[in-house]
Coordinates of C-alpha atoms in Angstrom, one line a residue:
M137 CA 0.0 0.0 0.0
S138 CA 1.3 3.4 -0.8
H139 CA 1.3 6.0 1.9
P140 CA -0.8 9.2 1.2
M141 CA 2.3 11.3 1.4
S142 CA 3.9 9.4 -1.5
Q143 CA 1.0 10.0 -3.9
S144 CA 1.6 12.2 -6.9
Q145 CA 0.5 15.7 -6.7
P146 CA -1.0 17.8 -9.5
A147 CA 1.6 18.4 -12.1
T148 CA 1.2 22.2 -11.8
V149 CA 1.0 22.5 -8.0
K150 CA 1.9 26.1 -7.2
H151 CA 2.4 28.1 -4.1
D152 CA -0.8 29.8 -3.0
T153 CA -0.4 33.4 -4.1
L154 CA -4.0 34.1 -5.0
F155 CA -4.4 36.9 -2.6
T156 CA -1.0 38.6 -2.8
T157 CA -2.4 41.6 -4.7
P158 CA -5.5 43.8 -3.9
L159 CA -8.7 42.4 -5.3
D160 CA -11.8 44.1 -6.5
K161 CA -14.2 44.3 -3.5
A162 CA -16.8 42.2 -5.5
A163 CA -14.4 39.4 -6.1
R164 CA -15.6 36.1 -4.7
F165 CA -13.9 32.8 -4.0
S166 CA -14.5 30.0 -6.5
F167 CA -12.9 26.6 -7.1
D168 CA -11.6 27.4 -10.6
E169 CA -8.4 26.5 -12.4
Q170 CA -6.3 29.0 -10.4
V171 CA -7.5 27.5 -7.1
V172 CA -6.9 23.9 -8.4
A173 CA -3.3 24.8 -9.2
C174 CA -2.4 25.8 -5.7
F175 CA -5.0 23.8 -3.8
P176 CA -2.8 21.3 -2.0
D177 CA -0.6 24.2 -0.7
M178 CA -3.6 26.3 0.2
I179 CA -5.2 23.4 2.3
R180 CA -1.9 22.6 4.0
R181 CA -1.3 26.2 5.2
S182 CA -5.0 27.1 5.7
V183 CA -6.8 24.2 7.4
P184 CA -5.5 23.2 10.9
G185 CA -5.4 19.5 11.4
Y186 CA -6.5 18.5 7.9
G187 CA -3.8 15.9 7.7
Q188 CA -4.9 14.3 10.9
V189 CA -8.5 14.2 9.7
L190 CA -7.5 12.5 6.5
A191 CA -5.3 9.9 8.3
M192 CA -8.2 8.7 10.4
L193 CA -10.5 8.1 7.6
P194 CA -9.2 4.5 6.9
I195 CA -9.3 3.7 10.5
F196 CA -12.9 4.7 10.7
A197 CA -13.7 2.8 7.5
R198 CA -12.2 -0.5 8.9
R199 CA -14.6 -0.3 11.8
H200 CA -17.8 0.8 10.1
C201 CA -17.8 -0.4 6.5
K202 CA -19.5 -3.7 5.7
Y203 CA -19.1 -5.6 2.4
R204 CA -22.1 -6.1 0.2
Q205 CA -22.6 -8.1 -2.9
Q206 CA -22.1 -6.0 -6.0
G207 CA -23.2 -7.2 -9.4
D208 CA -23.7 -10.8 -10.8
N209 CA -20.1 -11.9 -10.1
G210 CA -20.6 -12.1 -6.3
Q211 CA -18.0 -9.4 -5.7
R212 CA -18.5 -7.9 -2.3
V213 CA -17.5 -4.2 -1.8
S214 CA -18.1 -1.4 0.7
R215 CA -19.4 1.8 -0.8
I216 CA -18.1 5.2 0.4
Y217 CA -19.1 8.7 -0.8
D218 CA -16.5 11.5 -0.8
L219 CA -18.7 14.6 -1.2
G220 CA -17.1 17.8 -2.1
C221 CA -14.0 15.7 -3.0
S222 CA -11.9 18.6 -4.5
L223 CA -8.7 16.9 -5.7
G224 CA -9.6 13.5 -4.1
A225 CA -7.4 13.5 -1.1
A226 CA -9.9 11.6 1.1
S227 CA -10.5 9.1 -1.7
M228 CA -6.7 8.6 -2.2
T229 CA -6.2 8.2 1.6
L230 CA -8.7 5.4 1.7
A231 CA -7.5 3.8 -1.5
G232 CA -4.0 3.7 -0.1
E233 CA -5.1 1.6 2.9
F234 CA -7.5 -0.8 1.2
E235 CA -7.2 -3.4 -1.5
S236 CA -8.7 -2.5 -4.9
Q237 CA -11.5 -5.0 -4.5
D238 CA -12.5 -3.9 -1.0
L239 CA -14.1 -0.5 -1.8
Q240 CA -16.2 1.3 -4.2
I241 CA -15.7 5.1 -3.9
K242 CA -17.8 7.8 -5.4
A243 CA -16.1 11.1 -5.4
I244 CA -18.3 14.1 -6.2
D245 CA -17.6 17.8 -6.7
I246 CA -19.4 20.6 -8.4
S247 CA -16.2 22.1 -9.9
P248 CA -15.2 20.7 -13.3
A249 CA -11.7 22.1 -12.7
M250 CA -11.5 20.0 -9.5
T251 CA -13.0 16.8 -10.9
T252 CA -10.8 16.9 -14.0
E253 CA -7.6 17.0 -11.9
A254 CA -9.0 14.5 -9.3
T255 CA -9.7 12.0 -12.2
T256 CA -6.1 12.3 -13.3
L257 CA -4.7 11.9 -9.9
L258 CA -6.8 9.0 -8.8
S259 CA -6.3 7.1 -12.0
D260 CA -2.6 7.7 -12.0
N261 CA -2.2 6.6 -8.3
Y262 CA -4.8 3.9 -8.0
P263 CA -5.8 2.7 -11.5
E264 CA -7.1 -0.7 -10.1
H265 CA -9.4 0.8 -7.6
D266 CA -13.1 1.3 -8.2
I267 CA -13.3 5.1 -7.8
E268 CA -15.8 7.1 -9.9
V269 CA -15.3 10.8 -10.0
I270 CA -18.5 12.7 -10.7
T271 CA -19.0 16.4 -11.6
A272 CA -22.3 17.2 -9.9
D273 CA -24.0 19.3 -7.2
I274 CA -24.3 17.1 -4.1
R275 CA -27.8 18.5 -3.6
D276 CA -28.9 16.7 -6.8
I277 CA -27.3 13.3 -6.1
E278 CA -29.5 10.2 -5.6
F279 CA -27.4 8.2 -3.1
E280 CA -27.0 4.5 -3.4
P281 CA -26.8 2.4 -0.1
C282 CA -23.5 3.1 1.5
D283 CA -21.5 2.5 4.6
M284 CA -19.6 5.8 4.9
V285 CA -20.0 9.3 3.8
I286 CA -17.2 12.0 4.0
L287 CA -18.3 15.6 4.0
N288 CA -15.0 17.4 4.6
L289 CA -15.3 21.3 4.4
T290 CA -18.2 21.1 2.0
L291 CA -21.5 21.7 3.9
Q292 CA -20.3 25.2 4.7
F293 CA -20.5 26.2 1.1
L294 CA -24.1 25.2 0.7
P295 CA -26.9 27.7 1.5
A296 CA -28.0 27.2 5.0
A297 CA -31.5 26.3 3.9
D298 CA -30.1 23.4 1.9
R299 CA -28.1 21.7 4.5
V300 CA -30.8 19.7 6.2
A301 CA -32.0 18.2 2.9
V302 CA -28.5 17.0 2.1
L303 CA -28.0 15.4 5.5
E304 CA -31.5 13.8 5.3
K305 CA -30.5 12.1 2.1
I306 CA -27.2 10.9 3.5
Y307 CA -28.9 9.5 6.6
A308 CA -31.4 7.6 4.4
A309 CA -28.6 6.1 2.3
L310 CA -26.4 5.0 5.1
S311 CA -26.6 1.3 6.3
E312 CA -27.2 0.5 9.9
G313 CA -23.8 0.9 11.6
G314 CA -22.6 3.3 8.9
I315 CA -21.1 6.7 9.6
L316 CA -20.9 10.2 8.4
V317 CA -17.7 12.2 8.9
L318 CA -18.5 15.8 8.9
T319 CA -15.5 18.3 9.0
E320 CA -16.3 22.0 9.0
K321 CA -15.0 25.4 10.0
T322 CA -17.2 26.8 12.7
H323 CA -17.8 29.9 14.8
A324 CA -18.4 30.2 18.6
F325 CA -21.7 31.5 19.9
D326 CA -19.8 33.6 22.5
E327 CA -18.4 36.6 20.7
Q328 CA -15.3 36.8 23.0
Y329 CA -14.4 33.1 22.5
D330 CA -15.0 33.5 18.8
A331 CA -12.8 36.5 18.4
W332 CA -10.0 34.6 20.3
L333 CA -10.3 31.6 18.0
V334 CA -10.4 33.7 14.8
E335 CA -7.2 35.6 15.8
R336 CA -5.4 32.4 16.7
Y337 CA -6.5 31.0 13.3
Y338 CA -4.9 34.1 11.7
D339 CA -1.8 33.5 13.7
F340 CA -1.8 30.0 12.4
K341 CA -1.9 31.4 8.8
R342 CA 0.8 34.0 9.6
A343 CA 3.0 31.2 10.9
N344 CA 2.5 29.3 7.7
G345 CA 3.7 32.3 5.6
Y346 CA 0.5 34.2 4.7
T347 CA 0.8 38.0 4.7
E348 CA -1.8 40.3 6.1
M349 CA -3.0 41.2 2.6
E350 CA -3.4 37.5 1.8
I351 CA -5.3 36.8 5.0
S352 CA -7.6 39.9 4.4
G353 CA -8.0 39.0 0.7
K354 CA -9.1 35.5 1.5
R355 CA -11.5 36.6 4.2
N356 CA -13.2 39.1 1.9
A357 CA -13.4 36.7 -1.0
L358 CA -15.1 34.1 1.2
E359 CA -17.6 36.5 2.7
N360 CA -21.1 35.2 1.9
V361 CA -19.6 32.2 0.1
L362 CA -18.5 30.1 3.2
I363 CA -21.1 30.4 5.9
T364 CA -20.2 28.7 9.2
D365 CA -22.4 27.2 11.9
T366 CA -21.7 26.8 15.6
L367 CA -20.7 23.3 16.8
D368 CA -24.1 23.2 18.6
E369 CA -25.9 24.0 15.4
H370 CA -24.2 21.1 13.6
H371 CA -25.1 18.6 16.3
T372 CA -28.7 19.9 16.5
R373 CA -29.0 19.5 12.7
L374 CA -27.6 15.9 12.9
A375 CA -30.1 15.0 15.5
Q376 CA -32.9 16.6 13.5
V377 CA -32.3 14.4 10.5
G378 CA -32.2 11.2 12.6
F379 CA -28.7 10.6 13.8
Q380 CA -29.2 9.5 17.5
R381 CA -25.4 9.4 18.2
H382 CA -22.9 12.0 17.0
L383 CA -19.8 13.2 18.6
T384 CA -17.1 15.7 18.0
W385 CA -14.0 13.6 17.7
F386 CA -11.5 16.3 16.7
Q387 CA -11.1 20.0 17.0
F388 CA -8.2 22.4 16.1
L389 CA -9.0 26.0 16.8
N390 CA -12.3 26.8 14.9
F391 CA -12.1 23.6 12.7
V392 CA -14.0 20.6 13.9
S393 CA -14.7 17.0 12.8
I394 CA -17.8 15.2 13.8
V395 CA -18.7 11.5 13.4
A396 CA -22.3 10.6 13.2
F397 CA -23.5 7.0 13.6
K398 CA -26.5 5.4 11.8

């Protein structure tokens, strides 16, 4: 098995310099070709704990994925959805720890620039694995029965009014004993706590080489594009759609990851 760190990266990986010059105030963040080119660097320097979250996914999968018969040949696989897959990091991490016949992964992203690059990366690294990359809005997907759904830093980009409906579809598709792994940027209800967390997050970005202009530019570009919830709001919503058990298993500053059990 190859280690996730040994997987090939996009051929045109660049240092994240998207916000090194002043932007028009109306400029909004989008997952286009420019973002794809520097996405691995952006994630590494912008999302605290992202590597740790990825590393735990195969561990969770081994505990909660069951094999089901697939097709007429009697093959038994476990189906996993990687929603908002971007360049397929979660899918590659799973593929690197499982045999090709063990998993069927459906990696979905709305950005054609992302899915084009993800298709190349996944086929180059894991050509024998059953990984389907789909360009689609996750709100429009009809989910097949599955054992695990990964929703990493994706729900926050959907309109708040659409989040319950997506989670309801996920809950309905999960098998008994299956799990949803939900990773999100959050904000604290208490303004003083929230201000401290935000400032320490900016300190984290400064320590990773971002300038004040880059931090400000990214913040302005994401305004009204990335809408965070509080941790309590996430748990309330999970309970609302039917998850009776859900816990926060990881937190790093204002980034959290929750596992919800069917």
